[in-house]
mmCIF file of C-alpha atoms in Angstrom:
data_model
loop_
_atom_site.group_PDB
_atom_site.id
_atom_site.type_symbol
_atom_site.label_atom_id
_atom_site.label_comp_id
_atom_site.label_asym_id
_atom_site.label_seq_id
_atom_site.Cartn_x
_atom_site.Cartn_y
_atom_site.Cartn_z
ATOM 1 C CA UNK A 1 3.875 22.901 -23.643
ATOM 2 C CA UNK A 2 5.734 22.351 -20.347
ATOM 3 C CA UNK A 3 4.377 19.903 -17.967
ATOM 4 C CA UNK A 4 4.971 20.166 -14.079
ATOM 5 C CA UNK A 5 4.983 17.206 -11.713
ATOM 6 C CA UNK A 6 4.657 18.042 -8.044
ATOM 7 C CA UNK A 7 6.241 16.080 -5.401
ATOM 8 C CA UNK A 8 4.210 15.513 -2.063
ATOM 9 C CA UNK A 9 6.083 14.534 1.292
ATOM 10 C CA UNK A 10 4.845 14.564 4.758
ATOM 11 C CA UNK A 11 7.906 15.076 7.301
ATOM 12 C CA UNK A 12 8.679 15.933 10.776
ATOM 13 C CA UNK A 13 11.601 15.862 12.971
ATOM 14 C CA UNK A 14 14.287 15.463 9.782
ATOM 15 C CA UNK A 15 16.703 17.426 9.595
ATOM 16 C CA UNK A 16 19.165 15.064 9.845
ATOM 17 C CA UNK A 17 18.081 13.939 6.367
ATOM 18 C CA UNK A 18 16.248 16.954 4.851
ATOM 19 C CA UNK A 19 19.151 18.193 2.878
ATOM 20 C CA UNK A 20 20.535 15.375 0.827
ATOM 21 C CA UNK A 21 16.900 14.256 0.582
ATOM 22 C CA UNK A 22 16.153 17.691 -1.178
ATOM 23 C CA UNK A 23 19.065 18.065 -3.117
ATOM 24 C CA UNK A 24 18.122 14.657 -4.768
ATOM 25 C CA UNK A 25 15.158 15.708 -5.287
ATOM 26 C CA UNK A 26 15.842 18.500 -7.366
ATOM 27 C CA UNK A 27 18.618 16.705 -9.109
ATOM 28 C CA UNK A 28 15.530 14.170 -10.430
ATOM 29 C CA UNK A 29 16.571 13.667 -14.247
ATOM 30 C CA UNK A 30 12.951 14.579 -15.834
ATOM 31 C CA UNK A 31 11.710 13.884 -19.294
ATOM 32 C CA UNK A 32 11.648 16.670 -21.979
ATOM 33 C CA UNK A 33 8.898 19.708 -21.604
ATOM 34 C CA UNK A 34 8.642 18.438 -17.628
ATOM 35 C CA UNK A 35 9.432 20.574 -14.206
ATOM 36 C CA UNK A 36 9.190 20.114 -11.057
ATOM 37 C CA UNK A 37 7.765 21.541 -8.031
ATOM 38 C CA UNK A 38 8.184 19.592 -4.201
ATOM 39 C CA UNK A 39 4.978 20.602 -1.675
ATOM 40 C CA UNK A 40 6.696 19.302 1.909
ATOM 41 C CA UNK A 41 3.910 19.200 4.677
ATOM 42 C CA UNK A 42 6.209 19.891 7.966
ATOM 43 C CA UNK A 43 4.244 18.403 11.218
ATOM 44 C CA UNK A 44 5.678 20.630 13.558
ATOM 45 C CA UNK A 45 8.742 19.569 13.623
ATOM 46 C CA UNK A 46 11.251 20.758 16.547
ATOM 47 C CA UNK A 47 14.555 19.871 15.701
ATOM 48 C CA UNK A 48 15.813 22.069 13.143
ATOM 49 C CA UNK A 49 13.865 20.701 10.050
ATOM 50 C CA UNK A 50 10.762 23.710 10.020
ATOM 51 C CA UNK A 51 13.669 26.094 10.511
ATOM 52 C CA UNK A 52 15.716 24.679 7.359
ATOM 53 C CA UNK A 53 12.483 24.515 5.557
ATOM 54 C CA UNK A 54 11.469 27.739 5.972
ATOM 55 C CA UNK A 55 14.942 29.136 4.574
ATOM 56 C CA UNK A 56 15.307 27.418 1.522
ATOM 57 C CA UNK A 57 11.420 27.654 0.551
ATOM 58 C CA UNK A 58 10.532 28.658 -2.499
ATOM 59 C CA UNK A 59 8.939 28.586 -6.286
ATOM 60 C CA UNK A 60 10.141 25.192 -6.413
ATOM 61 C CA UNK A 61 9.892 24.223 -2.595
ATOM 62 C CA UNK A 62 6.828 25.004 -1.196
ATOM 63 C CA UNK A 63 6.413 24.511 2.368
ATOM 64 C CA UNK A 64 3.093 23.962 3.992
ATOM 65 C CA UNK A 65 2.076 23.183 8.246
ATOM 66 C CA UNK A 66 0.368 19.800 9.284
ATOM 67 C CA UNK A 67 -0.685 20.521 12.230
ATOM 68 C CA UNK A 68 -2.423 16.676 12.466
ATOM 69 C CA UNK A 69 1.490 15.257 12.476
ATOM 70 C CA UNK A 70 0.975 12.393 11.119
ATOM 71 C CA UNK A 71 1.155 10.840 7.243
ATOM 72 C CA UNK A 72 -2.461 11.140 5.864
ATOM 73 C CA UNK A 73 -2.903 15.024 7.109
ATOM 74 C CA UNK A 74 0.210 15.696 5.512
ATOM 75 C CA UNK A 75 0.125 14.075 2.052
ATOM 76 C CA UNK A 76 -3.616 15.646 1.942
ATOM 77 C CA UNK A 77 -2.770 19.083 3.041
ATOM 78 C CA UNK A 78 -0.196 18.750 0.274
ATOM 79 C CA UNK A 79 -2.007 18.042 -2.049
ATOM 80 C CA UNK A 80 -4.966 20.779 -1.426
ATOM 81 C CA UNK A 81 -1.888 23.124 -2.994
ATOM 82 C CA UNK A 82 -0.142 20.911 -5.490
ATOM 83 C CA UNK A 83 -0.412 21.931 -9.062
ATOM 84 C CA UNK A 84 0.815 19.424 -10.949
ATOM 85 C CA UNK A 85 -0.541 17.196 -13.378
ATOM 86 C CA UNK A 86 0.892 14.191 -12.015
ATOM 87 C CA UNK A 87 1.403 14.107 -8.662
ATOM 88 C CA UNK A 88 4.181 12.120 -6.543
ATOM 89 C CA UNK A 89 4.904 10.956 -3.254
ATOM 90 C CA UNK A 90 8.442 10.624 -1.360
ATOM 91 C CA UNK A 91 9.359 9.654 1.530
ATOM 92 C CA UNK A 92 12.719 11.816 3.186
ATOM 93 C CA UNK A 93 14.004 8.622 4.377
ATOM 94 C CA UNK A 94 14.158 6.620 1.355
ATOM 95 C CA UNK A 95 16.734 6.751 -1.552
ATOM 96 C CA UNK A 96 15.976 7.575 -5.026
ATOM 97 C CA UNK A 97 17.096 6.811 -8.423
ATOM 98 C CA UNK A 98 18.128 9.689 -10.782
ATOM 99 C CA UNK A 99 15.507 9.011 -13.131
ATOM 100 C CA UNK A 100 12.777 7.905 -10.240
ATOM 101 C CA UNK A 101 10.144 10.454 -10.753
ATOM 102 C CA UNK A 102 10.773 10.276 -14.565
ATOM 103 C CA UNK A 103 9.959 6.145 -14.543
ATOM 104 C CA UNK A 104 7.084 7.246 -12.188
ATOM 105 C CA UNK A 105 5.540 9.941 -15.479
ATOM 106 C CA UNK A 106 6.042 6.837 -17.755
ATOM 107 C CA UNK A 107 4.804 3.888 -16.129
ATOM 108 C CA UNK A 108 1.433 6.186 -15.786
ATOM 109 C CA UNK A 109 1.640 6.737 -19.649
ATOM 110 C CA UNK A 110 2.828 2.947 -20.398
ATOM 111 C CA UNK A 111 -0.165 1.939 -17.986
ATOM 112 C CA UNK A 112 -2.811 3.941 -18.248
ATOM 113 C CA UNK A 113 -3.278 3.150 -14.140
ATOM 114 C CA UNK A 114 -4.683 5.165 -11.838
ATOM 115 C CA UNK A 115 -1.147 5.103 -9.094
ATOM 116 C CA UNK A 116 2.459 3.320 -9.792
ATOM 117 C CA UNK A 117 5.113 2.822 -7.627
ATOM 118 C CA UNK A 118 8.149 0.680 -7.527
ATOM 119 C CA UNK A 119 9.097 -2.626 -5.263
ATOM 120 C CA UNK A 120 9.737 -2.056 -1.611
ATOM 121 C CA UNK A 121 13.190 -2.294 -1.248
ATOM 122 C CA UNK A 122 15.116 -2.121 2.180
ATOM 123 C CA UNK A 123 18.860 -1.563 2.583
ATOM 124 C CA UNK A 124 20.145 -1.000 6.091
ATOM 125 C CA UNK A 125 23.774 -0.629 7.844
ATOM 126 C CA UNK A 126 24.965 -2.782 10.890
ATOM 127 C CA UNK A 127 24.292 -6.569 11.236
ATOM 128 C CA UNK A 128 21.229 -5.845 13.510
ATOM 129 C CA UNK A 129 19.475 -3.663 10.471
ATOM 130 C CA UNK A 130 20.809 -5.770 7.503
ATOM 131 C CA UNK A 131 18.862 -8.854 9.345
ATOM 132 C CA UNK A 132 15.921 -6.609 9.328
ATOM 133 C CA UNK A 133 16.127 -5.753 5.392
ATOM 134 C CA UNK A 134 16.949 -9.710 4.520
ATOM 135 C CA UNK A 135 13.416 -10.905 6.426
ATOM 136 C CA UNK A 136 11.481 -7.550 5.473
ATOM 137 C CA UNK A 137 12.694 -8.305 1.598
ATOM 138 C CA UNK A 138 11.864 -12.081 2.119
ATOM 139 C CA UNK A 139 9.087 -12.759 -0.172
ATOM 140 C CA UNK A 140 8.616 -16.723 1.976
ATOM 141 C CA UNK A 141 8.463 -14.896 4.799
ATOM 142 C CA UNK A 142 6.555 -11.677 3.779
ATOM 143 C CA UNK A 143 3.564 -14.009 3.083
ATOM 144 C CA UNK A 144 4.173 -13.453 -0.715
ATOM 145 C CA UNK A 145 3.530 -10.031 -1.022
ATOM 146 C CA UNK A 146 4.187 -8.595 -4.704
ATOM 147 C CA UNK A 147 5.579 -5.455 -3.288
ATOM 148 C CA UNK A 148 8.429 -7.015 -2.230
ATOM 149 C CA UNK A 149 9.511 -8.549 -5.373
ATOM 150 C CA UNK A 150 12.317 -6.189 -6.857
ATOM 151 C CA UNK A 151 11.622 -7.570 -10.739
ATOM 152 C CA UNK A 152 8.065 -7.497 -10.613
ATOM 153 C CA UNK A 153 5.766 -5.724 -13.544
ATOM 154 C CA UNK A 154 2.114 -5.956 -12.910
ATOM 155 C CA UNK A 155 -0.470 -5.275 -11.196
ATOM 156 C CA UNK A 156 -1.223 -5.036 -7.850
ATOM 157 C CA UNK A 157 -3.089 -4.352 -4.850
ATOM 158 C CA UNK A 158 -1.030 -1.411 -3.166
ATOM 159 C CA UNK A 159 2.539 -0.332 -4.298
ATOM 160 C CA UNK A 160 5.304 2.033 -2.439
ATOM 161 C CA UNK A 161 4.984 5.475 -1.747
ATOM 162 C CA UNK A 162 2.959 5.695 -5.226
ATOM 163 C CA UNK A 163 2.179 8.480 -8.390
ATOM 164 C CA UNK A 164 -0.870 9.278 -9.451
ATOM 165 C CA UNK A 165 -2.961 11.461 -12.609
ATOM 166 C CA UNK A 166 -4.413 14.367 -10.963
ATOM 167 C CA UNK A 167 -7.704 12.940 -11.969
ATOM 168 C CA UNK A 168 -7.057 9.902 -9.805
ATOM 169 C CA UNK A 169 -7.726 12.215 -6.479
ATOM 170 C CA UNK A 170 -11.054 13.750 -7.935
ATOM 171 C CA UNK A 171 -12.018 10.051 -9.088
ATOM 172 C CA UNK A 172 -11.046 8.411 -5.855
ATOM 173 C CA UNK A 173 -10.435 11.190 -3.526
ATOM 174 C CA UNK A 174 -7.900 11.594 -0.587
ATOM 175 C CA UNK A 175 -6.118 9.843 2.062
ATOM 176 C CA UNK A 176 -8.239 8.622 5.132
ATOM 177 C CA UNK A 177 -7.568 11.232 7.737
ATOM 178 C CA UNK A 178 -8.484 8.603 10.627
ATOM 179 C CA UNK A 179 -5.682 5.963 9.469
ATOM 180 C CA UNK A 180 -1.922 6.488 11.366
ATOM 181 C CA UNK A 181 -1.343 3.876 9.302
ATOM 182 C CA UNK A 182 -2.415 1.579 6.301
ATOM 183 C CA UNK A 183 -3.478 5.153 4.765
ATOM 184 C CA UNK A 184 -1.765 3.854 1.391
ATOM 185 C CA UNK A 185 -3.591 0.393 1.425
ATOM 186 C CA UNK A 186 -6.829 2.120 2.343
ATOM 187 C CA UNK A 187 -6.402 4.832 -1.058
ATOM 188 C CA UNK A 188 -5.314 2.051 -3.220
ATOM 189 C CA UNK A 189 -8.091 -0.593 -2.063
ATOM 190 C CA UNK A 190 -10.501 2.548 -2.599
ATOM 191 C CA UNK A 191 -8.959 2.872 -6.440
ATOM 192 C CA UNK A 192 -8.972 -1.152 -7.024
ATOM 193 C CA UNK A 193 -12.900 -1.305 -5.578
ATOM 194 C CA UNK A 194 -13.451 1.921 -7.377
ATOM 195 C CA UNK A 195 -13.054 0.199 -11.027
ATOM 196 C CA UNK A 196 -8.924 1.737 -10.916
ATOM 197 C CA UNK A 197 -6.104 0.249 -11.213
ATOM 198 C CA UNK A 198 -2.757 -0.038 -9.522
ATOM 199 C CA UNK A 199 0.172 -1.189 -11.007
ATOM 200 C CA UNK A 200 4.165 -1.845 -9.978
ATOM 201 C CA UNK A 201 6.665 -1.143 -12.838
ATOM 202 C CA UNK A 202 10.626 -2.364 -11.376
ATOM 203 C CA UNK A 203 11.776 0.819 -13.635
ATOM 204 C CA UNK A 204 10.700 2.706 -10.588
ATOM 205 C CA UNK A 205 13.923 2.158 -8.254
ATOM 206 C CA UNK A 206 14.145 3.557 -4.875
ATOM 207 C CA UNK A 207 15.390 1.744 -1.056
ATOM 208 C CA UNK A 208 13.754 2.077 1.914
ATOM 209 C CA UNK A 209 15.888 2.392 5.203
ATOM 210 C CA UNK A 210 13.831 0.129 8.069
ATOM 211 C CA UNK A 211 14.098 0.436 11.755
ATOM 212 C CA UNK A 212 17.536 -0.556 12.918
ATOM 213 C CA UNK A 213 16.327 -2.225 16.218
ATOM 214 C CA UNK A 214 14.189 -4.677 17.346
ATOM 215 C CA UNK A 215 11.959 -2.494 20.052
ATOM 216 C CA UNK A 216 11.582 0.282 16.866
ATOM 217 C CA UNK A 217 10.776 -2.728 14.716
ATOM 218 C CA UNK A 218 8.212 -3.943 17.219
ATOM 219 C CA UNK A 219 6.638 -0.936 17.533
ATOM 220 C CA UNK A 220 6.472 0.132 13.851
ATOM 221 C CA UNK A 221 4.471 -3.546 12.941
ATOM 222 C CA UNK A 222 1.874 -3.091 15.985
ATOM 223 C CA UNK A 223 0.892 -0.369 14.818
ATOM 224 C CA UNK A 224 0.792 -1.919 11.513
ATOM 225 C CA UNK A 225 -1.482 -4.625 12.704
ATOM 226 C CA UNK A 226 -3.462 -2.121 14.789
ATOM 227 C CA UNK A 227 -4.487 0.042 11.691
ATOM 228 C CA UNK A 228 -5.318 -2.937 9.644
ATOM 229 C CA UNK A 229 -8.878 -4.172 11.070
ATOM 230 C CA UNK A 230 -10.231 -0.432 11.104
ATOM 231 C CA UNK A 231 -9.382 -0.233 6.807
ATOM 232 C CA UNK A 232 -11.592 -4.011 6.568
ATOM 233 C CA UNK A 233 -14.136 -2.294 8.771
ATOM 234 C CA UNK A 234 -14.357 0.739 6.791
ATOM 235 C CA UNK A 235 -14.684 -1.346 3.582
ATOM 236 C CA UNK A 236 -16.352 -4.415 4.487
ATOM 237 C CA UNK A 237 -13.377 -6.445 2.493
ATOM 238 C CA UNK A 238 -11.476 -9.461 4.763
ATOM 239 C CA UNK A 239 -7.530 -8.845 4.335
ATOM 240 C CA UNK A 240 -5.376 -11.760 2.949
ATOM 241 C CA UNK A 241 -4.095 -14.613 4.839
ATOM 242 C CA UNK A 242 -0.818 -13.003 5.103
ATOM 243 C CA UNK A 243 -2.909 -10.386 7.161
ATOM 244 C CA UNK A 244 -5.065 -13.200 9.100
ATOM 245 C CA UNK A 245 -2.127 -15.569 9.830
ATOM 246 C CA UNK A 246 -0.011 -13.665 12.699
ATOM 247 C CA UNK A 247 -3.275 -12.873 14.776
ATOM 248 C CA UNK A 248 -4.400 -16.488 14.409
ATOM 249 C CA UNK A 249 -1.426 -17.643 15.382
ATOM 250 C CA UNK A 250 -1.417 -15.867 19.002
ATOM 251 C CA UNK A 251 -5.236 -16.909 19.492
ATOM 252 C CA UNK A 252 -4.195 -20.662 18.898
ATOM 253 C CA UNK A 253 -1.225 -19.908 21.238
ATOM 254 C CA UNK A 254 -3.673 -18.416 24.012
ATOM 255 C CA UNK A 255 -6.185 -21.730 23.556
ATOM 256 C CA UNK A 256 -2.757 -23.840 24.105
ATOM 257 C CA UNK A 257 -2.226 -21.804 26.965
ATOM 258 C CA UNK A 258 -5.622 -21.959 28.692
ATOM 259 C CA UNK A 259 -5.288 -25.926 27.817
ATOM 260 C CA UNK A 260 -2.327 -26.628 29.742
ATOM 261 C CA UNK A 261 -4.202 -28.165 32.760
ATOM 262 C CA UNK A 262 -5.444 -30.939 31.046
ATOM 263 C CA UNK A 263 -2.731 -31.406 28.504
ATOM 264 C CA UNK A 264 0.542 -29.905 26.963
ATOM 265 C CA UNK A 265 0.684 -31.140 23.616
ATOM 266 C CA UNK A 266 -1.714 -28.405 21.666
ATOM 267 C CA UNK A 267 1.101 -25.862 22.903
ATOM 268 C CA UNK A 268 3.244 -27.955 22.676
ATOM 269 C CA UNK A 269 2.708 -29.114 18.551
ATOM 270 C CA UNK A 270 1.955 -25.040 17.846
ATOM 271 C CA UNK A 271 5.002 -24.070 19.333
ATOM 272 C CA UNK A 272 6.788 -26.843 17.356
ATOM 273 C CA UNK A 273 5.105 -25.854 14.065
ATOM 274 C CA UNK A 274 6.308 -22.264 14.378
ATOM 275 C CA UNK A 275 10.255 -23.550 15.356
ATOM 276 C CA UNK A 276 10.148 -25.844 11.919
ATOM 277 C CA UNK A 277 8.995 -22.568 10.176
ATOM 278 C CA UNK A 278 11.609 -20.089 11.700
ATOM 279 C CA UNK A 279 13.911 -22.751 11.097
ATOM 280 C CA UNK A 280 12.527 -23.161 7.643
ATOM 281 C CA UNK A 281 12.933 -19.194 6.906
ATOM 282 C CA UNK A 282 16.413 -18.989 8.744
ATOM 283 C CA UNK A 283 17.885 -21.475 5.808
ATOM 284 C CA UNK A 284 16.419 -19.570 3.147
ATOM 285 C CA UNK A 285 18.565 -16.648 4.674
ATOM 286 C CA UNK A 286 21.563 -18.612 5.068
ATOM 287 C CA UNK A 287 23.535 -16.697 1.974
ATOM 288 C CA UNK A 288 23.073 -12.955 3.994
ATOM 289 C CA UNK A 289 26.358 -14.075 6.080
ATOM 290 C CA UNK A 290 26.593 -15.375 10.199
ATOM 291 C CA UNK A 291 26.125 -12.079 11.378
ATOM 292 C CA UNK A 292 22.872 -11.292 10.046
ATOM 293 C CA UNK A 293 21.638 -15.187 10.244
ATOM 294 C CA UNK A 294 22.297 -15.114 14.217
ATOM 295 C CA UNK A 295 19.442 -12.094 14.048
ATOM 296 C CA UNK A 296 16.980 -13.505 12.239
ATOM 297 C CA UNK A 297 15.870 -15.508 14.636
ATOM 298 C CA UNK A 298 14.398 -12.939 16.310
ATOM 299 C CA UNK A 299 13.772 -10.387 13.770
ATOM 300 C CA UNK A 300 10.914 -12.673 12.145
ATOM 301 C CA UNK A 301 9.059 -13.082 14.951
ATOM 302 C CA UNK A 302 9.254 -9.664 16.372
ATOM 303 C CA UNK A 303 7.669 -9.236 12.684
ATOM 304 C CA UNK A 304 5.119 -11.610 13.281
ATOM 305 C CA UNK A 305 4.048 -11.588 17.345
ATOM 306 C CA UNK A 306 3.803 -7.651 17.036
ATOM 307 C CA UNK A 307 1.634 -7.587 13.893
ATOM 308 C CA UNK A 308 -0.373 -10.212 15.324
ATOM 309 C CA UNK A 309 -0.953 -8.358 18.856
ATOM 310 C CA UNK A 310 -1.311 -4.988 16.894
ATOM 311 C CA UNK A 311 -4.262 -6.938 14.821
ATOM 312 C CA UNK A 312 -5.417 -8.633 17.899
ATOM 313 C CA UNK A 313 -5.940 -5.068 19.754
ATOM 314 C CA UNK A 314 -7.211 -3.769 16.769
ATOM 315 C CA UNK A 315 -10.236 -6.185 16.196
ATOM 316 C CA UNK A 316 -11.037 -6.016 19.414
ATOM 317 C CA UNK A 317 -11.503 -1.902 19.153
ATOM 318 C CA UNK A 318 -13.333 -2.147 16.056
ATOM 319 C CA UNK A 319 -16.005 -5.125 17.332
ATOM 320 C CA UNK A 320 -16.568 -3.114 20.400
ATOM 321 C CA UNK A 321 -17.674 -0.335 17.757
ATOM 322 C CA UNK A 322 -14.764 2.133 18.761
ATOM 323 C CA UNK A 323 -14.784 4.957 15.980
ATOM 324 C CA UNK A 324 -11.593 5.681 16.052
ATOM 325 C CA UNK A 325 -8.336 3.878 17.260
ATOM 326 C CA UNK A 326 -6.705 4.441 20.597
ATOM 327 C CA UNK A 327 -4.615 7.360 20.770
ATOM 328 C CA UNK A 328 -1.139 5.505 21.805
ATOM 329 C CA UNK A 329 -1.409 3.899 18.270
ATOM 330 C CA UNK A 330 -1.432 7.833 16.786
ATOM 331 C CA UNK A 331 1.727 8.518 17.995
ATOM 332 C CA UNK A 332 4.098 7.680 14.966
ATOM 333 C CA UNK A 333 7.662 5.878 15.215
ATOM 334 C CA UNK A 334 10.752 5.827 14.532
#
C-alpha cells in the first residue's frame, strides 16, 4: 500500500532560492511504497516567488496563501491541507541530504517519538558568515545545547525544523499562532509536557545558512530573546540557564552602571569576567583560521547582548500583562 509523506514550508520573498530548493525536494530519495507531496504556504510574497509558485503548482506542489506572513500561520495553514501520514517541515533556505526526508520516516519508526529532526548545522560563505556558523555551531558557547551537536542520538527538548506522525498534531495540536518566534520550542515543550517525546537522530543531515552580518544577526537573536518569556508565560515552565544567563548578564551590567558613583570595581570585575570568557571562547575557535577568529570577537556578543535585550524587553511585556508582543518584534528578518 503506498504511503505519502507531505512536506510543509512556510516562505515569502524567495525566489532567489525557490527553485533549487524545490528541485531538491522532489529529488528526496524515499523508501519503497512512499510518495511525496510538498504543501508551500506563500506569505504574500512580492518578489517573484507567488508568481513562480503559482506556475509550477500542482498534484505534487500544492500552493496555499498565509496571509498572517509569518512562520506559525504558515506551517498551520499547511497543514489544515496536508494529507500525509507523516508530515515534514523544510525550510527553503536550508540544504538537504538526498535521503533527508527518508531518515526523517525512519527515525519516527526506529523511535516511536512523537517529532525528529536532525542537528542544527550552519555553513556560511565569506569570513564575516563563516565566524557566524563557527560560534552558532559552538556547543561552549551555545550554552550546551544538544541541537547543536552534529553526532548526537537522543532525546531532546526541541530539534530542527522537525517530522511528525499525523497523530502527533491531533494529540498535541498546532503551532502557537501568537509566537513570531520560538513557535518550534513552544510545539515541542507542548509534546514533552504532554507525556511525548522528541528525539534527534544525526541520520537526519541538513545545513542551515545564518545571517551573514552582524546588524541581521542582531536582529534575528532579539527577537529570539523577545519571544522567549511569552512561551514560559504561556506554560508556567522557567527556561534553562542558557536562556537566563544573557539577560542576567545586562541587569548585573546596569547595577554596575548605576554603582559607578560610589565605586568602579562591580563594573569593573563584570566586565572583566565577560573579557576572560570571550577570550576563553575565541581560543576554542582558534582552528577556524585568522579571518574568521578576528570576527568572533564580536559575533559572540552580538549573540549574547541582543538575546539578552530581546529577553529583557520581553519580560518586561509579559509582567506588565501585555497579551501579545509588540508589533516591531512581528516583523520577521532576514
Amino acid at each position: 500500500m503506498n504511503q505519502l509523506v507531505s512536506v510543509i514550508v512556510p516562505c515569502r520573498n524567495e525566489r532567489a532560492y525557490i527553485e533549487a530548493f524545490c528541485a531538491s525536494l522532489f529529488a528526496q530519495a524515499l523508501p519503497a511504497g512512499w510518495t511525496i507531496e510538498a504543501v508551500i504556504a506563500d506569505g504574500q510574497s512580492d518578489d517573484g516567488t507567488a508568481e513562480w509558485l503559482a506556475a509550477h503548482a500542482g498534484e505534487r506542489l500544492r500552493v496555499i496563501d498565509n496571509p498572517g506572513r509569518i512562520v506559525s500561520t504558515g506551517l498551520n495553514r499547511a497543514l489544515q491541507i496536508a494529507r500525509g501520514q507523516v508530515i515534514v517541515r523544510m525550510d527553503v533556505h536550508s540544504v538537504y541530504a538526498p535521503d533527508y526526508v527518508a531518515e526523517c520516516i525512519a527515525a519516527l519508526q526506529r523511535s516511536g517519538a512523537d517529532n525528529v529532526g536532525g542537528a542544527w548545522r550552519a555553513v556560511g560563505q565569506g569570513a564575516m558568515q563563516r565566524a557566524i556558523c563557527a560560534v552558532f555551531q559552538s556547543r561552549w558557547i551555545s550554552g550546551g545545547a544538544r541541537s547543536r551537536l552534529l553526532d548526537y542520538e537522543g532525546e531532546v527538548d526541541t530539534v530542527y525544523l522537525g517530522a511528525w506522525p499525523r497523530a502527533s498534531f491531533e494529540r498535541f495540536g498546532g503551532f502557537d499562532e501568537n509566537l513570531v518566534r520560538n513557535q518550534d520550542d513552544e510545539h515541542n515543550l507542548r509534546i514533552k509536557k504532554g507525556g511525548g517525546r522528541v528525539w534527534q537522530s544525526a541520520r537526519i543531515r541538513s545545513s542551515y545558512s545564518p545571517r551573514a552580518s552582524l546588524g541581521a544577526l542582531w536582529r534575528q537573536y532579539l527577537q529570539y530573546g523577545y519571544w522567549k518569556p511569552f512561551v514560559m508565560r504561556k506554560h508556567g515552565q522557567s527556561a534553562s540557564a542558557r536562556h537566563w544567563l544573557p539577560a542576567a548578564y545586562l541587569l548585573a551590567l546596569l547595577g554596575g552602571l548605576l554603582l559607578l558613583p560610589w565605586s568602579a570595581w562591580p563594573l569593573a570585575v563584570l566586565l572583566g569576567v565577560y573579557a576572560l570568557l570571550l577570550g576563553a571562547g575565541c581560543l576554542s575557535l582558534a582552528g577556524q583560521g585568522a579571518a574568521v577568529l578576528l570576527r568572533v570577537p564580536l559575533v559572540i556578543p552580538t549573540y549574547h547582548l541582543a538575546y539578552g535585550l530581546g529577553s529583557l524587553l520581553g519580560w518586561a511585556d509579559v509582567l506588565r500583562g501585555a497579551p501579545a508582543g509588540r508589533s516591531r518584534f512581528a516583523r520577521l528578518t532576514r
